[in-house]
């Protein structure tokens, strides 16, 4: 725990920043836990997913692929593609956390999520001189982690009790819609999302390769649109 | 499977933090990575709107498609995850009651 007052204040601000975020973490974690146990994983395996992987989108996608009988390589490749965005987040955060010790960097890496990244970047832009930003990140990321584990456990325990007719699985696309829509600025970004979405539906590929190929097509469409747009 | 995904995920998170202070990603790669979140999320969102669970053929699910459109509108207007999830679920239930 932080000892220096400035560090403690940042840590607590990080915890505070988490509070509104819990509204997206809780339902997502519940759904992840429920989906994993419904896919035939044991409670222990479902929980292990949440603390070993700690990445909701990759957990959901690999759970669905696993339930659909996809080969291991396809599951791994899909999870890798989904998590490629962490490369981008990490590259951006390295400007602020590149000078920290390896242990700090490992902790920051393990706790990296879409939400932790977004809020930390906002924090940096509102208080650019803050020297203890990593404590803010730790408060935010630590709270996210605890909430995610608790929500997963609740999902594992309650998942089988909720009847399918409630359609609670729809929460997953809803949380993704909430994250996707704010990203859609500019024609290239819209085209990337549109291509990714329609390709995922229209392609009928063997071995459940749809998600990987659709995502790559979407990225290619975005890059191409940007190239053509800037050429004019 | 779980451990392998965990390892890959950790490396993707750790490598840029640990190495990029010294190393720069190539420009084209940075440009391409910017489109990964939008493309991946759209590819995750779309299929459950058009396929019943386990069905091989495209079977549009009108209540889900309409509720997703409502949710997108709410997300755009409010930028709130909570509002999007709650109102999106309510929209789905209402549309299912009306259409099914």
XYZ file of C-alpha atoms in Angstrom:
332
model
C 0.000 0.000 0.000
C 1.189 3.509 -0.716
C 2.864 5.364 2.172
C 3.564 8.789 0.713
C 0.472 11.083 0.950
C 0.555 12.020 -2.740
C 0.694 8.360 -3.720
C -2.156 7.478 -1.397
C -4.312 10.287 -2.795
C -3.724 9.019 -6.323
C -4.501 5.439 -5.275
C -7.791 6.558 -3.717
C -8.654 8.637 -6.780
C -8.093 5.477 -8.815
C -10.517 3.573 -6.595
C -13.049 6.399 -7.014
C -12.654 6.389 -10.785
C -13.585 2.720 -10.706
C -17.032 3.231 -9.149
C -18.966 4.191 -12.319
C -16.878 1.620 -14.241
C -18.225 -1.187 -12.047
C -21.524 -0.837 -13.910
C -19.919 -2.269 -17.022
C -17.537 -4.701 -15.272
C -20.171 -6.390 -13.081
C -22.668 -7.525 -15.759
C -19.853 -8.494 -18.135
C -18.146 -10.603 -15.450
C -21.449 -12.234 -14.527
C -22.057 -13.187 -18.144
C -18.481 -14.480 -18.550
C -18.810 -16.714 -15.480
C -22.226 -17.980 -16.524
C -21.124 -18.615 -20.115
C -18.041 -20.533 -18.984
C -19.930 -22.814 -16.645
C -22.710 -23.348 -19.216
C -20.059 -24.286 -21.808
C -19.077 -27.238 -19.655
C -16.055 -25.856 -17.811
C -15.877 -26.724 -14.123
C -16.311 -23.920 -11.598
C -12.566 -23.965 -10.944
C -11.727 -23.728 -14.648
C -14.251 -20.923 -15.162
C -12.718 -18.988 -12.278
C -9.190 -19.722 -13.515
C -10.117 -18.092 -16.825
C -10.885 -14.888 -14.973
C -7.670 -14.679 -13.022
C -5.278 -16.228 -15.546
C -6.616 -14.452 -18.641
C -8.437 -11.464 -17.076
C -9.744 -10.196 -20.430
C -13.514 -10.391 -20.884
C -13.762 -10.308 -24.681
C -11.143 -13.029 -25.100
C -12.776 -15.103 -22.360
C -16.227 -14.893 -23.948
C -14.958 -15.614 -27.452
C -12.792 -18.570 -26.406
C -15.629 -19.956 -24.264
C -17.990 -19.845 -27.231
C -15.403 -21.423 -29.542
C -14.681 -24.113 -26.951
C -18.396 -24.886 -26.608
C -18.669 -25.049 -30.416
C -15.859 -27.597 -30.589
C -13.294 -25.391 -32.348
C -9.689 -26.697 -32.502
C -7.255 -25.386 -29.895
C -5.188 -23.472 -32.452
C -8.219 -21.541 -33.661
C -9.162 -20.674 -30.079
C -5.622 -19.427 -29.365
C -5.419 -17.453 -32.601
C -8.794 -15.827 -31.990
C -7.864 -14.831 -28.441
C -4.607 -13.393 -29.778
C -6.354 -11.283 -32.411
C -8.896 -9.988 -29.904
C -6.127 -9.049 -27.493
C -3.919 -7.413 -30.130
C -5.452 -4.141 -28.974
C -3.396 -4.459 -25.788
C -0.278 -3.922 -27.922
C -1.669 -0.550 -28.860
C -2.677 0.318 -25.281
C 0.698 -0.818 -23.970
C 2.520 1.227 -26.579
C 0.570 4.285 -25.520
C 1.043 3.673 -21.779
C 4.771 3.010 -22.202
C 5.204 6.763 -22.644
C 4.039 7.212 -19.035
C 5.158 3.966 -17.399
C 8.282 3.135 -19.424
C 10.576 4.314 -16.636
C 9.100 2.184 -13.851
C 10.640 -1.010 -12.441
C 9.983 -4.369 -14.104
C 7.738 -5.417 -11.205
C 5.561 -2.344 -11.633
C 5.409 -2.893 -15.380
C 4.394 -6.530 -14.898
C 1.613 -5.501 -12.496
C 0.441 -2.756 -14.873
C 0.490 -5.202 -17.794
C -1.493 -7.851 -15.915
C -4.147 -5.295 -14.895
C -4.457 -3.743 -18.356
C -8.067 -3.509 -19.563
C -9.968 -1.305 -22.009
C -11.380 0.626 -19.080
C -8.111 1.039 -17.148
C -6.404 2.271 -20.301
C -9.127 4.747 -21.240
C -9.464 6.263 -17.759
C -5.708 6.513 -17.228
C -5.277 8.391 -20.498
C -8.076 10.768 -19.472
C -6.390 11.215 -16.076
C -3.070 12.007 -17.745
C -4.659 14.643 -19.945
C -6.454 16.342 -17.023
C -3.419 16.327 -14.687
C -0.345 16.169 -16.917
C 2.144 16.896 -14.123
C 1.003 14.148 -11.739
C 4.104 12.074 -10.807
C 2.150 9.218 -9.168
C -0.047 8.224 -12.104
C 0.933 4.578 -11.590
C -0.771 4.617 -8.173
C -3.957 5.911 -9.789
C -3.684 3.040 -12.262
C -3.125 0.524 -9.459
C -6.199 1.700 -7.546
C -8.344 1.590 -10.658
C -6.931 -1.691 -11.991
C -6.917 -3.410 -8.577
C -10.561 -2.541 -7.957
C -11.432 -3.736 -11.466
C -9.665 -7.042 -10.790
C -11.457 -7.702 -7.497
C -14.825 -6.784 -9.021
C -14.182 -9.015 -12.043
C -13.364 -12.041 -9.864
C -16.422 -11.538 -7.637
C -18.686 -11.063 -10.664
C -17.282 -14.237 -12.258
C -17.956 -16.257 -9.094
C -21.501 -14.891 -8.961
C -21.956 -15.797 -12.632
C -20.693 -19.347 -12.083
C -23.024 -19.834 -9.111
C -26.100 -18.146 -10.576
C -25.612 -18.826 -14.281
C -27.498 -22.104 -14.362
C -30.406 -20.652 -12.391
C -31.310 -17.955 -14.913
C -33.669 -19.302 -17.609
C -32.442 -18.780 -21.214
C -35.755 -17.066 -22.075
C -34.513 -13.978 -20.199
C -31.942 -13.526 -23.016
C -29.337 -12.222 -20.570
C -26.619 -13.318 -23.018
C -27.609 -10.162 -24.922
C -25.717 -8.179 -22.258
C -22.467 -9.177 -23.983
C -23.192 -7.512 -27.348
C -24.679 -4.570 -25.425
C -21.476 -3.937 -23.474
C -19.519 -4.168 -26.732
C -21.911 -1.713 -28.403
C -21.311 0.696 -25.517
C -17.535 0.411 -26.040
C -17.634 0.421 -29.861
C -19.880 3.405 -30.552
C -17.601 6.058 -28.973
C -14.718 4.749 -31.123
C -16.564 5.366 -34.371
C -15.221 8.729 -35.425
C -14.175 9.160 -39.022
C -15.052 7.298 -42.176
C -12.096 4.883 -41.978
C -13.069 3.726 -38.475
C -16.719 3.279 -39.511
C -15.634 1.257 -42.512
C -13.370 -0.951 -40.361
C -16.242 -1.706 -37.979
C -18.784 -2.179 -40.770
C -16.516 -4.543 -42.674
C -15.624 -6.513 -39.549
C -19.265 -6.879 -38.559
C -20.650 -7.866 -41.939
C -17.759 -10.194 -42.726
C -18.313 -12.007 -39.399
C -21.923 -12.660 -40.443
C -21.499 -13.367 -44.149
C -18.371 -15.516 -44.140
C -19.053 -19.179 -43.616
C -15.585 -20.455 -42.810
C -14.656 -23.860 -41.457
C -13.190 -24.281 -37.948
C -14.884 -21.106 -36.695
C -12.234 -18.918 -38.278
C -14.871 -16.220 -38.941
C -13.897 -13.877 -36.141
C -10.193 -13.825 -37.022
C -10.709 -13.311 -40.752
C -13.482 -10.741 -40.207
C -11.333 -8.731 -37.806
C -8.375 -8.754 -40.210
C -10.633 -7.711 -43.117
C -12.003 -4.884 -40.971
C -8.508 -3.653 -40.126
C -7.504 -3.871 -43.802
C -10.602 -1.886 -44.821
C -9.779 0.818 -42.284
C -6.165 1.090 -43.408
C -7.177 1.157 -47.080
C -9.826 3.833 -46.472
C -7.267 5.984 -44.681
C -4.700 5.539 -47.471
C -7.226 6.491 -50.171
C -8.598 9.362 -48.102
C -5.195 10.939 -47.472
C -4.131 10.418 -51.097
C -6.680 12.905 -52.319
C -6.035 -23.813 -23.140
C -6.656 -21.355 -20.298
C -2.973 -21.092 -19.380
C -1.903 -20.675 -23.014
C -4.409 -17.872 -23.588
C -3.324 -16.302 -20.299
C 0.342 -16.365 -21.336
C -0.353 -14.872 -24.768
C -2.546 -12.195 -23.233
C 0.078 -11.264 -20.655
C 2.837 -11.058 -23.269
C 0.699 -8.810 -25.486
C 0.159 -6.530 -22.498
C 3.698 -6.639 -21.154
C 5.888 -6.510 -24.265
C 5.100 -2.956 -25.396
C 5.333 -1.585 -21.846
C 8.675 -3.211 -21.176
C 10.299 -2.778 -24.588
C 8.794 0.287 -26.193
C 10.572 2.769 -23.973
C 13.532 1.890 -26.224
C 11.864 0.446 -29.316
C 9.381 2.140 -31.629
C 6.616 0.215 -33.393
C 6.712 0.598 -37.160
C 4.378 3.309 -38.438
C 2.225 1.003 -40.574
C 1.750 -1.354 -37.626
C 0.671 1.475 -35.335
C -1.766 2.631 -37.994
C -3.226 -0.861 -38.418
C -3.507 -1.468 -34.662
C -5.733 1.586 -34.303
C -8.450 -0.259 -36.219
C -8.230 -3.505 -34.240
C -10.661 -2.618 -31.402
C -13.452 -1.398 -33.713
C -13.075 -4.293 -36.175
C -12.925 -6.948 -33.426
C -15.849 -5.564 -31.441
C -18.070 -5.266 -34.522
C -17.178 -8.845 -35.464
C -18.189 -10.009 -31.976
C -21.424 -7.996 -31.893
C -22.864 -8.920 -35.296
C -23.056 -12.760 -35.461
C -25.435 -13.361 -32.518
C -27.919 -10.999 -34.195
C -28.061 -13.182 -37.304
C -27.546 -16.752 -36.116
C -29.656 -18.689 -33.697
C -27.367 -20.599 -31.314
C -25.785 -23.461 -33.226
C -27.695 -22.817 -36.464
C -25.613 -23.045 -39.639
C -27.756 -20.689 -41.732
C -28.374 -16.982 -41.470
C -31.626 -16.449 -39.562
C -32.049 -12.762 -38.731
C -33.424 -12.240 -35.227
C -35.504 -9.038 -35.641
C -35.967 -8.220 -31.937
C -32.218 -8.509 -31.340
C -31.282 -6.477 -34.410
C -33.742 -3.720 -33.494
C -32.681 -3.732 -29.832
C -29.016 -3.508 -30.889
C -29.867 -0.484 -33.054
C -31.674 1.145 -30.125
C -28.674 0.404 -27.885
C -26.264 1.915 -30.428
C -28.360 5.087 -30.506
C -28.375 5.239 -26.692
C -24.620 4.623 -26.542
C -24.078 7.415 -29.052
C -26.298 9.910 -27.188
C -25.319 9.071 -23.584
C -21.826 7.479 -23.812
C -22.971 5.494 -20.765
C -22.404 1.742 -20.527
C -25.021 1.385 -17.812
C -27.727 3.215 -19.798
C -26.848 1.206 -22.905
C -27.055 -2.159 -21.135
C -30.206 -1.432 -19.107
C -32.184 0.290 -21.871
C -30.914 -2.218 -24.458
C -32.212 -5.139 -22.371
C -35.552 -3.379 -21.808
C -35.803 -2.728 -25.550
C -35.107 -6.394 -26.288
C -37.746 -7.629 -23.854
C -40.332 -5.175 -25.192
C -39.574 -6.098 -28.810
C -39.662 -9.815 -28.048
C -43.077 -9.401 -26.431
C -44.307 -7.496 -29.472
C -42.749 -9.509 -32.285
C -42.394 -13.106 -31.129
